[in-house]
Short mmCIF file of C-alpha atoms and ligand atoms in Angstrom, two decimals:
data_model
loop_
_atom_site.label_atom_id
_atom_site.label_comp_id
_atom_site.label_asym_id
_atom_site.label_seq_id
_atom_site.Cartn_x
_atom_site.Cartn_y
_atom_site.Cartn_z
CA MET A 1 50.35 24.56 -59.59
CA ASP A 2 47.06 25.31 -61.24
CA ALA A 3 43.69 23.69 -60.39
CA VAL A 4 42.66 23.66 -64.04
CA ASP A 5 45.75 21.60 -64.97
CA VAL A 6 44.95 19.09 -62.24
CA ILE A 7 41.32 18.80 -63.41
CA ARG A 8 42.46 18.40 -67.06
CA THR A 9 44.90 15.61 -66.10
CA LYS A 10 42.10 13.56 -64.55
CA ARG A 11 39.53 14.55 -67.19
CA ASP A 12 41.86 13.18 -69.89
CA HIS A 13 42.34 9.88 -68.04
CA GLY A 14 45.84 10.80 -66.75
CA THR A 15 47.42 9.91 -63.42
CA LEU A 16 47.76 12.68 -60.87
CA SER A 17 51.29 13.14 -59.52
CA ASP A 18 52.01 13.12 -55.77
CA ALA A 19 52.75 16.86 -56.01
CA GLN A 20 49.43 17.55 -57.75
CA ILE A 21 47.47 15.60 -55.11
CA ASP A 22 49.28 17.20 -52.14
CA TRP A 23 48.75 20.61 -53.58
CA VAL A 24 45.09 20.30 -54.56
CA ILE A 25 44.01 18.87 -51.15
CA ASP A 26 46.00 21.50 -49.21
CA ALA A 27 44.83 24.36 -51.47
CA TYR A 28 41.21 23.22 -51.28
CA THR A 29 41.33 23.02 -47.48
CA ARG A 30 42.76 26.56 -47.38
CA GLY A 31 40.12 27.89 -49.77
CA VAL A 32 42.56 28.57 -52.63
CA VAL A 33 40.95 25.95 -54.86
CA ALA A 34 37.27 26.86 -55.28
CA ASP A 35 34.30 24.57 -54.70
CA GLU A 36 33.45 24.52 -58.40
CA GLN A 37 36.98 23.43 -59.25
CA MET A 38 37.00 20.65 -56.66
CA SER A 39 33.57 19.46 -57.81
CA ALA A 40 34.83 19.19 -61.41
CA LEU A 41 37.81 17.19 -60.15
CA ALA A 42 35.57 14.95 -57.97
CA MET A 43 33.39 14.26 -61.07
CA ALA A 44 36.46 13.46 -63.19
CA ILE A 45 37.57 11.00 -60.47
CA LEU A 46 34.10 9.45 -60.31
CA LEU A 47 34.08 8.96 -64.09
CA ASN A 48 37.74 7.97 -64.71
CA GLY A 49 38.80 6.40 -61.39
CA MET A 50 42.14 6.51 -59.60
CA THR A 51 45.10 4.11 -59.45
CA PRO A 52 45.91 2.47 -56.05
CA ALA A 53 48.90 4.83 -55.73
CA GLU A 54 46.71 7.90 -56.34
CA ILE A 55 44.15 6.74 -53.76
CA ALA A 56 46.98 6.14 -51.18
CA ARG A 57 48.41 9.60 -51.75
CA TRP A 58 45.00 11.27 -51.75
CA THR A 59 44.27 9.61 -48.39
CA ALA A 60 47.64 10.60 -46.92
CA ALA A 61 47.05 14.21 -48.02
CA MET A 62 43.62 14.27 -46.35
CA ILE A 63 45.11 12.88 -43.12
CA ALA A 64 47.85 15.55 -43.32
CA SER A 65 45.20 18.29 -43.63
CA GLY A 66 44.48 17.97 -39.90
CA GLU A 67 45.59 16.49 -36.62
CA ARG A 68 46.23 12.83 -35.74
CA LEU A 69 45.01 11.68 -32.38
CA ASP A 70 47.80 10.50 -30.13
CA LEU A 71 46.69 7.36 -28.32
CA THR A 72 50.11 6.43 -26.99
CA ALA A 73 48.94 7.20 -23.42
CA ILE A 74 46.35 4.41 -23.67
CA THR A 75 47.56 1.47 -21.61
CA ARG A 76 45.57 -1.21 -23.48
CA PRO A 77 45.62 -2.15 -27.18
CA THR A 78 43.07 -0.12 -29.24
CA ALA A 79 40.61 -1.29 -31.82
CA ASP A 80 37.92 0.49 -33.78
CA LYS A 81 35.04 -0.51 -36.06
CA HIS A 82 33.54 1.30 -39.00
CA SER A 83 30.29 0.44 -40.77
CA THR A 84 29.53 1.86 -44.19
CA GLY A 85 25.99 2.38 -42.96
CA GLY A 86 22.72 0.51 -43.03
CA VAL A 87 19.18 0.30 -41.66
CA GLY A 88 18.78 -0.76 -38.06
CA ASP A 89 22.53 -0.85 -37.71
CA LYS A 90 22.92 -0.27 -34.00
CA ILE A 91 25.94 -2.59 -33.66
CA THR A 92 28.34 0.07 -32.32
CA LEU A 93 26.19 0.41 -29.19
CA PRO A 94 26.64 -3.10 -27.81
CA LEU A 95 29.97 -3.67 -29.57
CA ALA A 96 32.06 -0.83 -28.06
CA PRO A 97 31.37 -1.70 -24.42
CA LEU A 98 31.61 -5.44 -25.19
CA VAL A 99 35.11 -5.17 -26.65
CA ALA A 100 36.20 -2.83 -23.82
CA ALA A 101 34.90 -5.41 -21.29
CA CYS A 102 37.28 -7.94 -22.97
CA GLY A 103 40.33 -5.72 -22.37
CA VAL A 104 40.73 -3.77 -25.64
CA ALA A 105 40.10 0.00 -25.62
CA VAL A 106 37.61 1.26 -28.27
CA PRO A 107 38.05 4.84 -29.52
CA GLN A 108 35.04 5.30 -31.75
CA LEU A 109 34.41 8.55 -33.52
CA SER A 110 30.93 8.38 -35.00
CA GLY A 111 28.59 10.43 -37.15
CA ARG A 112 25.03 11.58 -37.45
CA GLY A 113 22.60 10.03 -39.88
CA LEU A 114 21.91 11.55 -43.29
CA GLY A 115 19.16 10.14 -45.52
CA HIS A 116 17.77 6.68 -44.81
CA THR A 117 20.74 5.34 -42.78
CA GLY A 118 20.82 6.13 -39.10
CA GLY A 119 23.69 7.73 -37.21
CA THR A 120 25.17 6.37 -33.98
CA LEU A 121 25.30 9.79 -32.37
CA ASP A 122 21.58 10.41 -33.01
CA LYS A 123 20.81 7.11 -31.33
CA LEU A 124 22.90 7.86 -28.23
CA GLU A 125 21.53 11.39 -27.99
CA SER A 126 18.11 9.87 -27.24
CA ILE A 127 19.58 9.00 -23.78
CA PRO A 128 18.76 11.92 -21.47
CA GLY A 129 21.84 14.02 -20.71
CA TRP A 130 24.26 12.18 -23.04
CA ARG A 131 26.79 14.45 -24.83
CA ALA A 132 28.46 13.64 -28.15
CA ARG A 133 31.24 16.25 -27.77
CA VAL A 134 34.30 15.13 -25.85
CA SER A 135 37.66 17.09 -25.68
CA ASN A 136 40.83 15.27 -26.78
CA ALA A 137 42.03 15.15 -23.17
CA ASP A 138 38.74 13.67 -21.91
CA PHE A 139 38.74 11.23 -24.80
CA VAL A 140 42.10 9.76 -23.68
CA ALA A 141 41.09 9.84 -19.98
CA GLN A 142 37.82 8.02 -20.67
CA LEU A 143 39.58 5.42 -22.81
CA ASN A 144 41.89 4.66 -19.88
CA SER A 145 39.19 4.67 -17.21
CA VAL A 146 36.15 3.17 -18.94
CA GLY A 147 37.75 1.57 -21.98
CA ALA A 148 35.31 2.90 -24.59
CA VAL A 149 34.32 6.28 -26.00
CA VAL A 150 31.74 6.83 -28.72
CA CYS A 151 31.69 10.52 -29.63
CA ALA A 152 31.68 13.14 -32.43
CA ALA A 153 34.88 13.67 -34.36
CA GLY A 154 36.48 17.04 -33.46
CA ASP A 155 36.87 19.72 -36.16
CA GLY A 156 40.63 19.12 -36.33
CA LEU A 157 40.41 15.60 -37.79
CA ALA A 158 40.76 15.38 -41.63
CA PRO A 159 39.27 18.86 -42.27
CA ALA A 160 39.83 18.31 -46.03
CA ASP A 161 37.35 15.42 -45.91
CA ARG A 162 34.76 17.42 -43.96
CA LYS A 163 34.73 20.03 -46.78
CA LEU A 164 35.00 17.52 -49.63
CA TYR A 165 32.27 15.22 -48.29
CA ALA A 166 29.79 18.12 -48.01
CA LEU A 167 30.64 19.09 -51.59
CA ARG A 168 30.27 15.55 -52.91
CA ASP A 169 26.89 15.29 -51.21
CA VAL A 170 25.50 18.10 -53.36
CA THR A 171 27.35 17.36 -56.62
CA GLY A 172 26.42 13.71 -57.27
CA THR A 173 29.94 12.52 -56.51
CA VAL A 174 29.46 10.49 -53.36
CA GLU A 175 29.42 7.12 -55.13
CA ALA A 176 33.06 6.96 -56.26
CA ILE A 177 34.96 4.13 -54.62
CA PRO A 178 38.33 6.05 -54.49
CA LEU A 179 36.56 8.97 -52.81
CA ILE A 180 34.51 6.84 -50.37
CA ALA A 181 37.56 4.76 -49.38
CA SER A 182 39.82 7.79 -48.87
CA SER A 183 37.13 9.70 -47.02
CA ILE A 184 36.45 6.89 -44.49
CA MET A 185 40.07 5.79 -44.10
CA SER A 186 41.55 9.32 -43.68
CA LYS A 187 39.31 9.79 -40.60
CA LYS A 188 39.89 6.30 -39.26
CA ILE A 189 43.65 6.44 -39.68
CA ALA A 190 43.84 9.95 -38.10
CA GLU A 191 41.88 8.52 -35.15
CA GLY A 192 44.92 6.50 -34.24
CA ALA A 193 43.58 2.99 -33.29
CA GLY A 194 45.94 0.07 -33.84
CA VAL A 195 43.22 -2.23 -35.24
CA LEU A 196 40.36 -1.42 -37.56
CA VAL A 197 37.47 -3.72 -38.43
CA LEU A 198 35.32 -2.61 -41.37
CA ASP A 199 31.72 -3.70 -41.73
CA VAL A 200 31.09 -3.14 -45.44
CA LYS A 201 27.34 -3.44 -46.09
CA VAL A 202 25.89 -4.94 -49.26
CA GLY A 203 22.31 -4.79 -50.45
CA THR A 204 19.36 -2.48 -51.02
CA GLY A 205 19.83 -0.58 -47.75
CA ALA A 206 23.58 0.00 -48.37
CA PHE A 207 25.73 2.29 -50.46
CA MET A 208 27.06 -0.74 -52.30
CA LYS A 209 24.26 -2.66 -53.99
CA SER A 210 26.36 -5.57 -55.30
CA VAL A 211 28.91 -7.86 -53.69
CA GLU A 212 31.48 -7.01 -56.39
CA GLN A 213 31.26 -3.27 -55.62
CA ALA A 214 31.41 -3.93 -51.90
CA ARG A 215 34.44 -6.19 -52.31
CA GLU A 216 36.25 -3.54 -54.32
CA LEU A 217 35.54 -0.91 -51.66
CA ALA A 218 36.61 -3.30 -48.87
CA GLU A 219 39.86 -4.25 -50.64
CA THR A 220 40.69 -0.58 -51.27
CA MET A 221 40.10 0.28 -47.65
CA VAL A 222 41.99 -2.72 -46.24
CA SER A 223 45.06 -1.86 -48.32
CA LEU A 224 44.94 1.84 -47.26
CA GLY A 225 44.73 0.83 -43.59
CA THR A 226 47.49 -1.72 -43.86
CA ALA A 227 49.78 0.76 -45.72
CA HIS A 228 49.37 3.12 -42.77
CA GLY A 229 50.29 0.50 -40.15
CA VAL A 230 46.70 -0.16 -38.98
CA ARG A 231 45.79 -3.88 -38.77
CA THR A 232 42.65 -3.77 -40.98
CA VAL A 233 40.08 -6.48 -41.70
CA ALA A 234 36.77 -6.14 -43.54
CA LEU A 235 33.62 -8.22 -43.29
CA LEU A 236 31.07 -7.96 -46.10
CA THR A 237 27.66 -8.18 -44.52
CA ASP A 238 24.13 -8.41 -45.79
CA MET A 239 22.00 -5.23 -45.79
CA SER A 240 19.15 -6.40 -47.99
CA THR A 241 16.92 -6.52 -44.90
CA PRO A 242 17.23 -4.37 -41.72
CA LEU A 243 19.37 -5.51 -38.81
CA GLY A 244 17.36 -6.54 -35.78
CA LEU A 245 13.72 -5.61 -35.18
CA THR A 246 13.99 -1.84 -34.84
CA ALA A 247 14.97 1.17 -36.98
CA GLY A 248 14.90 4.49 -35.16
CA ASN A 249 16.99 6.18 -32.49
CA ALA A 250 15.55 5.35 -28.98
CA LEU A 251 14.04 2.15 -30.40
CA GLU A 252 17.52 0.96 -31.36
CA VAL A 253 18.99 1.91 -27.97
CA ARG A 254 16.34 -0.29 -26.31
CA GLU A 255 17.22 -3.16 -28.60
CA SER A 256 20.94 -2.69 -27.87
CA LEU A 257 20.24 -2.87 -24.17
CA GLU A 258 18.50 -6.23 -24.73
CA VAL A 259 21.70 -7.50 -26.41
CA LEU A 260 23.86 -6.14 -23.56
CA ALA A 261 21.56 -7.93 -21.12
CA GLY A 262 22.30 -11.25 -22.85
CA GLY A 263 19.20 -11.35 -25.16
CA GLY A 264 18.20 -9.41 -28.27
CA PRO A 265 17.60 -10.46 -31.91
CA ALA A 266 19.78 -13.29 -33.22
CA ASP A 267 21.19 -11.31 -36.19
CA VAL A 268 22.26 -8.34 -34.01
CA VAL A 269 23.98 -10.74 -31.54
CA GLU A 270 25.66 -12.67 -34.41
CA LEU A 271 27.13 -9.58 -36.04
CA THR A 272 28.15 -7.97 -32.72
CA LEU A 273 30.05 -11.13 -31.79
CA ALA A 274 31.59 -11.58 -35.25
CA LEU A 275 32.95 -7.98 -35.18
CA ALA A 276 34.05 -8.27 -31.57
CA ARG A 277 36.03 -11.44 -32.33
CA GLU A 278 37.79 -9.68 -35.19
CA MET A 279 38.63 -6.66 -33.05
CA LEU A 280 39.96 -8.88 -30.21
CA ALA A 281 41.99 -11.10 -32.55
CA GLY A 282 43.52 -8.02 -34.26
CA ALA A 283 44.49 -6.73 -30.82
CA GLY A 284 46.11 -10.05 -29.91
CA ARG A 285 43.39 -11.05 -27.41
CA THR A 286 42.70 -14.54 -28.72
CA GLY A 287 41.16 -17.17 -26.46
CA ILE A 288 38.60 -14.71 -25.07
CA ASP A 289 34.95 -15.47 -25.91
CA PRO A 290 33.08 -12.12 -26.05
CA ALA A 291 29.77 -14.01 -25.63
CA ASP A 292 30.78 -14.55 -21.95
CA ALA A 293 30.87 -10.80 -21.35
CA LEU A 294 27.29 -10.43 -22.72
CA ARG A 295 26.08 -13.30 -20.54
CA ASP A 296 27.69 -12.25 -17.29
CA GLY A 297 26.88 -8.51 -17.42
CA ARG A 298 30.44 -7.16 -17.81
CA ALA A 299 29.56 -5.52 -21.13
CA MET A 300 26.51 -3.86 -19.56
CA ASP A 301 28.69 -2.50 -16.71
CA VAL A 302 30.97 -0.86 -19.30
CA TRP A 303 27.94 0.53 -21.13
CA ASN A 304 26.64 2.16 -17.94
CA ALA A 305 30.08 3.65 -17.16
CA MET A 306 30.43 4.90 -20.77
CA ILE A 307 27.03 6.63 -20.70
CA VAL A 308 27.65 8.23 -17.26
CA ALA A 309 31.10 9.50 -18.34
CA GLN A 310 29.45 11.50 -21.12
CA GLY A 311 26.73 13.00 -18.88
CA GLY A 312 23.97 10.49 -19.64
CA ASP A 313 21.64 8.72 -17.24
CA PRO A 314 21.57 5.03 -18.21
CA ALA A 315 18.59 4.45 -15.88
CA ALA A 316 16.43 7.23 -17.36
CA GLU A 317 13.28 6.40 -19.35
CA LEU A 318 13.98 6.53 -23.09
CA PRO A 319 11.72 8.79 -25.15
CA THR A 320 8.76 7.22 -26.98
CA ALA A 321 6.81 8.68 -29.96
CA ARG A 322 3.34 10.02 -29.30
CA GLU A 323 1.53 8.03 -32.02
CA THR A 324 1.72 4.50 -33.46
CA HIS A 325 0.21 2.89 -36.55
CA VAL A 326 0.15 -0.85 -37.21
CA VAL A 327 0.66 -2.41 -40.67
CA SER A 328 -0.99 -5.84 -40.67
CA ALA A 329 0.01 -8.91 -42.76
CA PRO A 330 -2.18 -8.96 -45.89
CA ALA A 331 -2.01 -12.80 -46.17
CA SER A 332 -0.84 -15.85 -44.31
CA GLY A 333 2.41 -17.64 -45.19
CA THR A 334 6.06 -16.94 -44.67
CA LEU A 335 7.59 -13.46 -44.77
CA THR A 336 10.01 -13.96 -47.67
CA ARG A 337 11.35 -10.42 -48.04
CA LEU A 338 11.50 -7.23 -45.97
CA ASP A 339 13.43 -4.60 -47.85
CA ALA A 340 16.04 -2.61 -45.99
CA LEU A 341 15.70 0.50 -48.11
CA ALA A 342 11.88 0.57 -47.77
CA VAL A 343 12.10 0.33 -43.94
CA GLY A 344 14.97 2.85 -43.85
CA VAL A 345 13.03 5.42 -45.87
CA ALA A 346 9.89 4.81 -43.79
CA ALA A 347 11.79 5.39 -40.54
CA TRP A 348 13.38 8.53 -41.99
CA ARG A 349 10.01 9.90 -43.08
CA LEU A 350 8.58 9.12 -39.59
CA GLY A 351 11.16 11.56 -38.22
CA ALA A 352 14.05 9.27 -37.23
CA GLY A 353 16.40 10.73 -39.86
CA ARG A 354 17.13 14.08 -41.43
CA ALA A 355 17.19 15.44 -44.98
CA ARG A 356 19.64 18.25 -44.25
CA LYS A 357 22.54 18.30 -41.81
CA GLU A 358 20.87 21.02 -39.70
CA ASP A 359 17.51 19.23 -39.29
CA PRO A 360 16.56 17.88 -35.85
CA VAL A 361 15.59 14.19 -35.45
CA SER A 362 12.81 12.69 -33.37
CA ALA A 363 14.22 10.39 -30.69
CA GLY A 364 11.10 8.19 -30.46
CA ALA A 365 10.26 7.85 -34.17
CA GLY A 366 10.92 4.76 -36.25
CA VAL A 367 9.75 1.28 -37.24
CA VAL A 368 9.39 -1.84 -35.12
CA MET A 369 9.41 -5.07 -37.14
CA ARG A 370 7.11 -7.72 -35.72
CA ALA A 371 8.44 -10.36 -38.19
CA LYS A 372 11.65 -10.91 -40.13
CA PRO A 373 12.23 -12.87 -43.39
CA GLY A 374 11.73 -16.56 -42.70
CA ASP A 375 9.11 -16.00 -39.97
CA PRO A 376 5.62 -17.49 -40.41
CA VAL A 377 2.88 -14.83 -40.44
CA VAL A 378 -0.92 -15.04 -40.19
CA GLN A 379 -3.20 -12.71 -42.12
CA GLY A 380 -4.15 -9.70 -39.99
CA GLN A 381 -1.31 -10.04 -37.49
CA PRO A 382 0.89 -6.96 -36.92
CA LEU A 383 3.82 -6.93 -39.35
CA LEU A 384 5.24 -3.48 -38.79
CA GLU A 385 4.59 -0.87 -36.19
CA LEU A 386 5.23 2.76 -37.16
CA HIS A 387 6.12 5.29 -34.42
CA ALA A 388 5.93 9.06 -34.97
CA ASP A 389 5.25 12.19 -32.97
CA ASP A 390 3.09 13.61 -35.74
CA PRO A 391 0.39 11.28 -37.26
CA ALA A 392 0.60 13.26 -40.51
CA ARG A 393 3.88 11.43 -41.15
CA PHE A 394 2.26 7.95 -41.47
CA GLY A 395 1.00 8.45 -45.03
CA ARG A 396 4.42 9.04 -46.65
CA ALA A 397 5.99 6.28 -44.53
CA LEU A 398 3.31 3.82 -45.73
CA GLU A 399 4.09 4.83 -49.30
CA ALA A 400 7.73 3.96 -48.71
CA LEU A 401 6.72 0.51 -47.47
CA GLU A 402 4.52 -0.29 -50.52
CA GLY A 403 6.13 -3.23 -52.34
CA GLY A 404 8.73 -3.46 -49.59
CA TYR A 405 7.79 -6.92 -48.37
CA ASP A 406 6.51 -10.23 -49.74
CA ILE A 407 4.58 -13.04 -48.12
CA GLY A 408 4.92 -16.40 -49.90
CA ALA A 409 5.70 -20.04 -49.34
CA GLU A 410 9.48 -20.57 -49.58
CA HIS A 411 12.13 -18.42 -47.98
CA GLU A 412 15.76 -18.74 -49.12
CA PRO A 413 17.87 -18.07 -46.01
CA THR A 414 20.89 -15.77 -46.63
CA GLU A 415 24.21 -15.48 -44.79
CA LEU A 416 24.62 -12.38 -42.66
CA VAL A 417 28.43 -12.41 -43.01
CA ILE A 418 29.07 -12.85 -46.75
CA ASP A 419 32.87 -12.62 -46.87
CA ARG A 420 35.99 -11.65 -44.93
CA LEU A 421 38.95 -9.72 -46.41
CA ALA A 422 42.26 -9.10 -44.73
N1 LIG B 1 31.11 7.82 -45.23
C1 LIG B 1 32.14 8.69 -45.24
O1 LIG B 1 32.69 9.07 -44.22
N2 LIG B 1 32.61 9.08 -46.44
C2 LIG B 1 32.04 8.71 -47.62
O2 LIG B 1 32.51 9.10 -48.67
C3 LIG B 1 30.97 7.85 -47.54
C4 LIG B 1 30.52 7.42 -46.30
#
């Protein structure tokens, strides 16, 4: 096999053979195919696409590049959730303990944030003592004892994707549906859960800006999961405005605790329950209402056990930023738009996110929203509260928010869950 032949096939709109795909993924993982060759191939895939059969084989080859977690020792059914990423998306935090409290084990390998979307591990790391790294043996033991683990993926899982994703990030080839779908699904299938619920975000704060694109990504991922024996369902959900009232690491943990205590913002509760119901139904646990486990404290008990099992202190004070700056409503009326991307970029610039993988994040930084679209506002009232350790960060965050909200008369309510694909 020759990398140049594989690149030429895709460049000239051809279909890659199974043998070409198996070889190129394996050779790239071993360093035999060079980064510049793989980036040319990734660009050819972005421009010319892949057939469903090519995507399936590409995904299988990425799974085969590493280990598959063996969850056969788990006594309960297993279900996992993946979100394609959004602003204020803290759903994993209440969802994992909630589903575990309803009798389904949740093995959840999560990531760190890059750019304007936050990462679940960054959020949890704002809890004093909490560790993201868990060995495979402890992972299985915690799933059996507590019922939920949220942790970093080990290096052994889909190493081809680890290398390829880093390359795509710097070569303008992230936004290819075959590459996004195979990247996400290779990791999720290797993780070994029996059920997978995908939260595919649509809107300004998401990867996929249109419902059509999001539907194509969701359909591709659902068929990959199903072909590998994972019961897979996708919800398309709105990401034109942030989820909940906070964007930022410790701020989002606080909001998640409100949900686990039976309160919290209505949209966060709605999406947490919608995803929980899908996970429970996929695992055969019908007839259980997850709302009960939020009301009666069972989900909070699992949260506390999950945090303690990974070295965290659930009773410890969460960090707060040193400085705050309030953005006031410039007029009275109804908040008709609050743009997810604007808030996400502002939170990122305040220190909640990172520009490069190695950058540290500020646990306390972020944005608190004092109003959401549809809420009445009075001129001069606080609209947004910016939190940062360094006041020099406020200027650039305020620039990100310029044009990011409208106050008017009529607000058109939108559905949070736009569609369901199975
Ligand atoms: N998340 C992933 O894991 N991979 C992608 O390609 C995009 C988002």
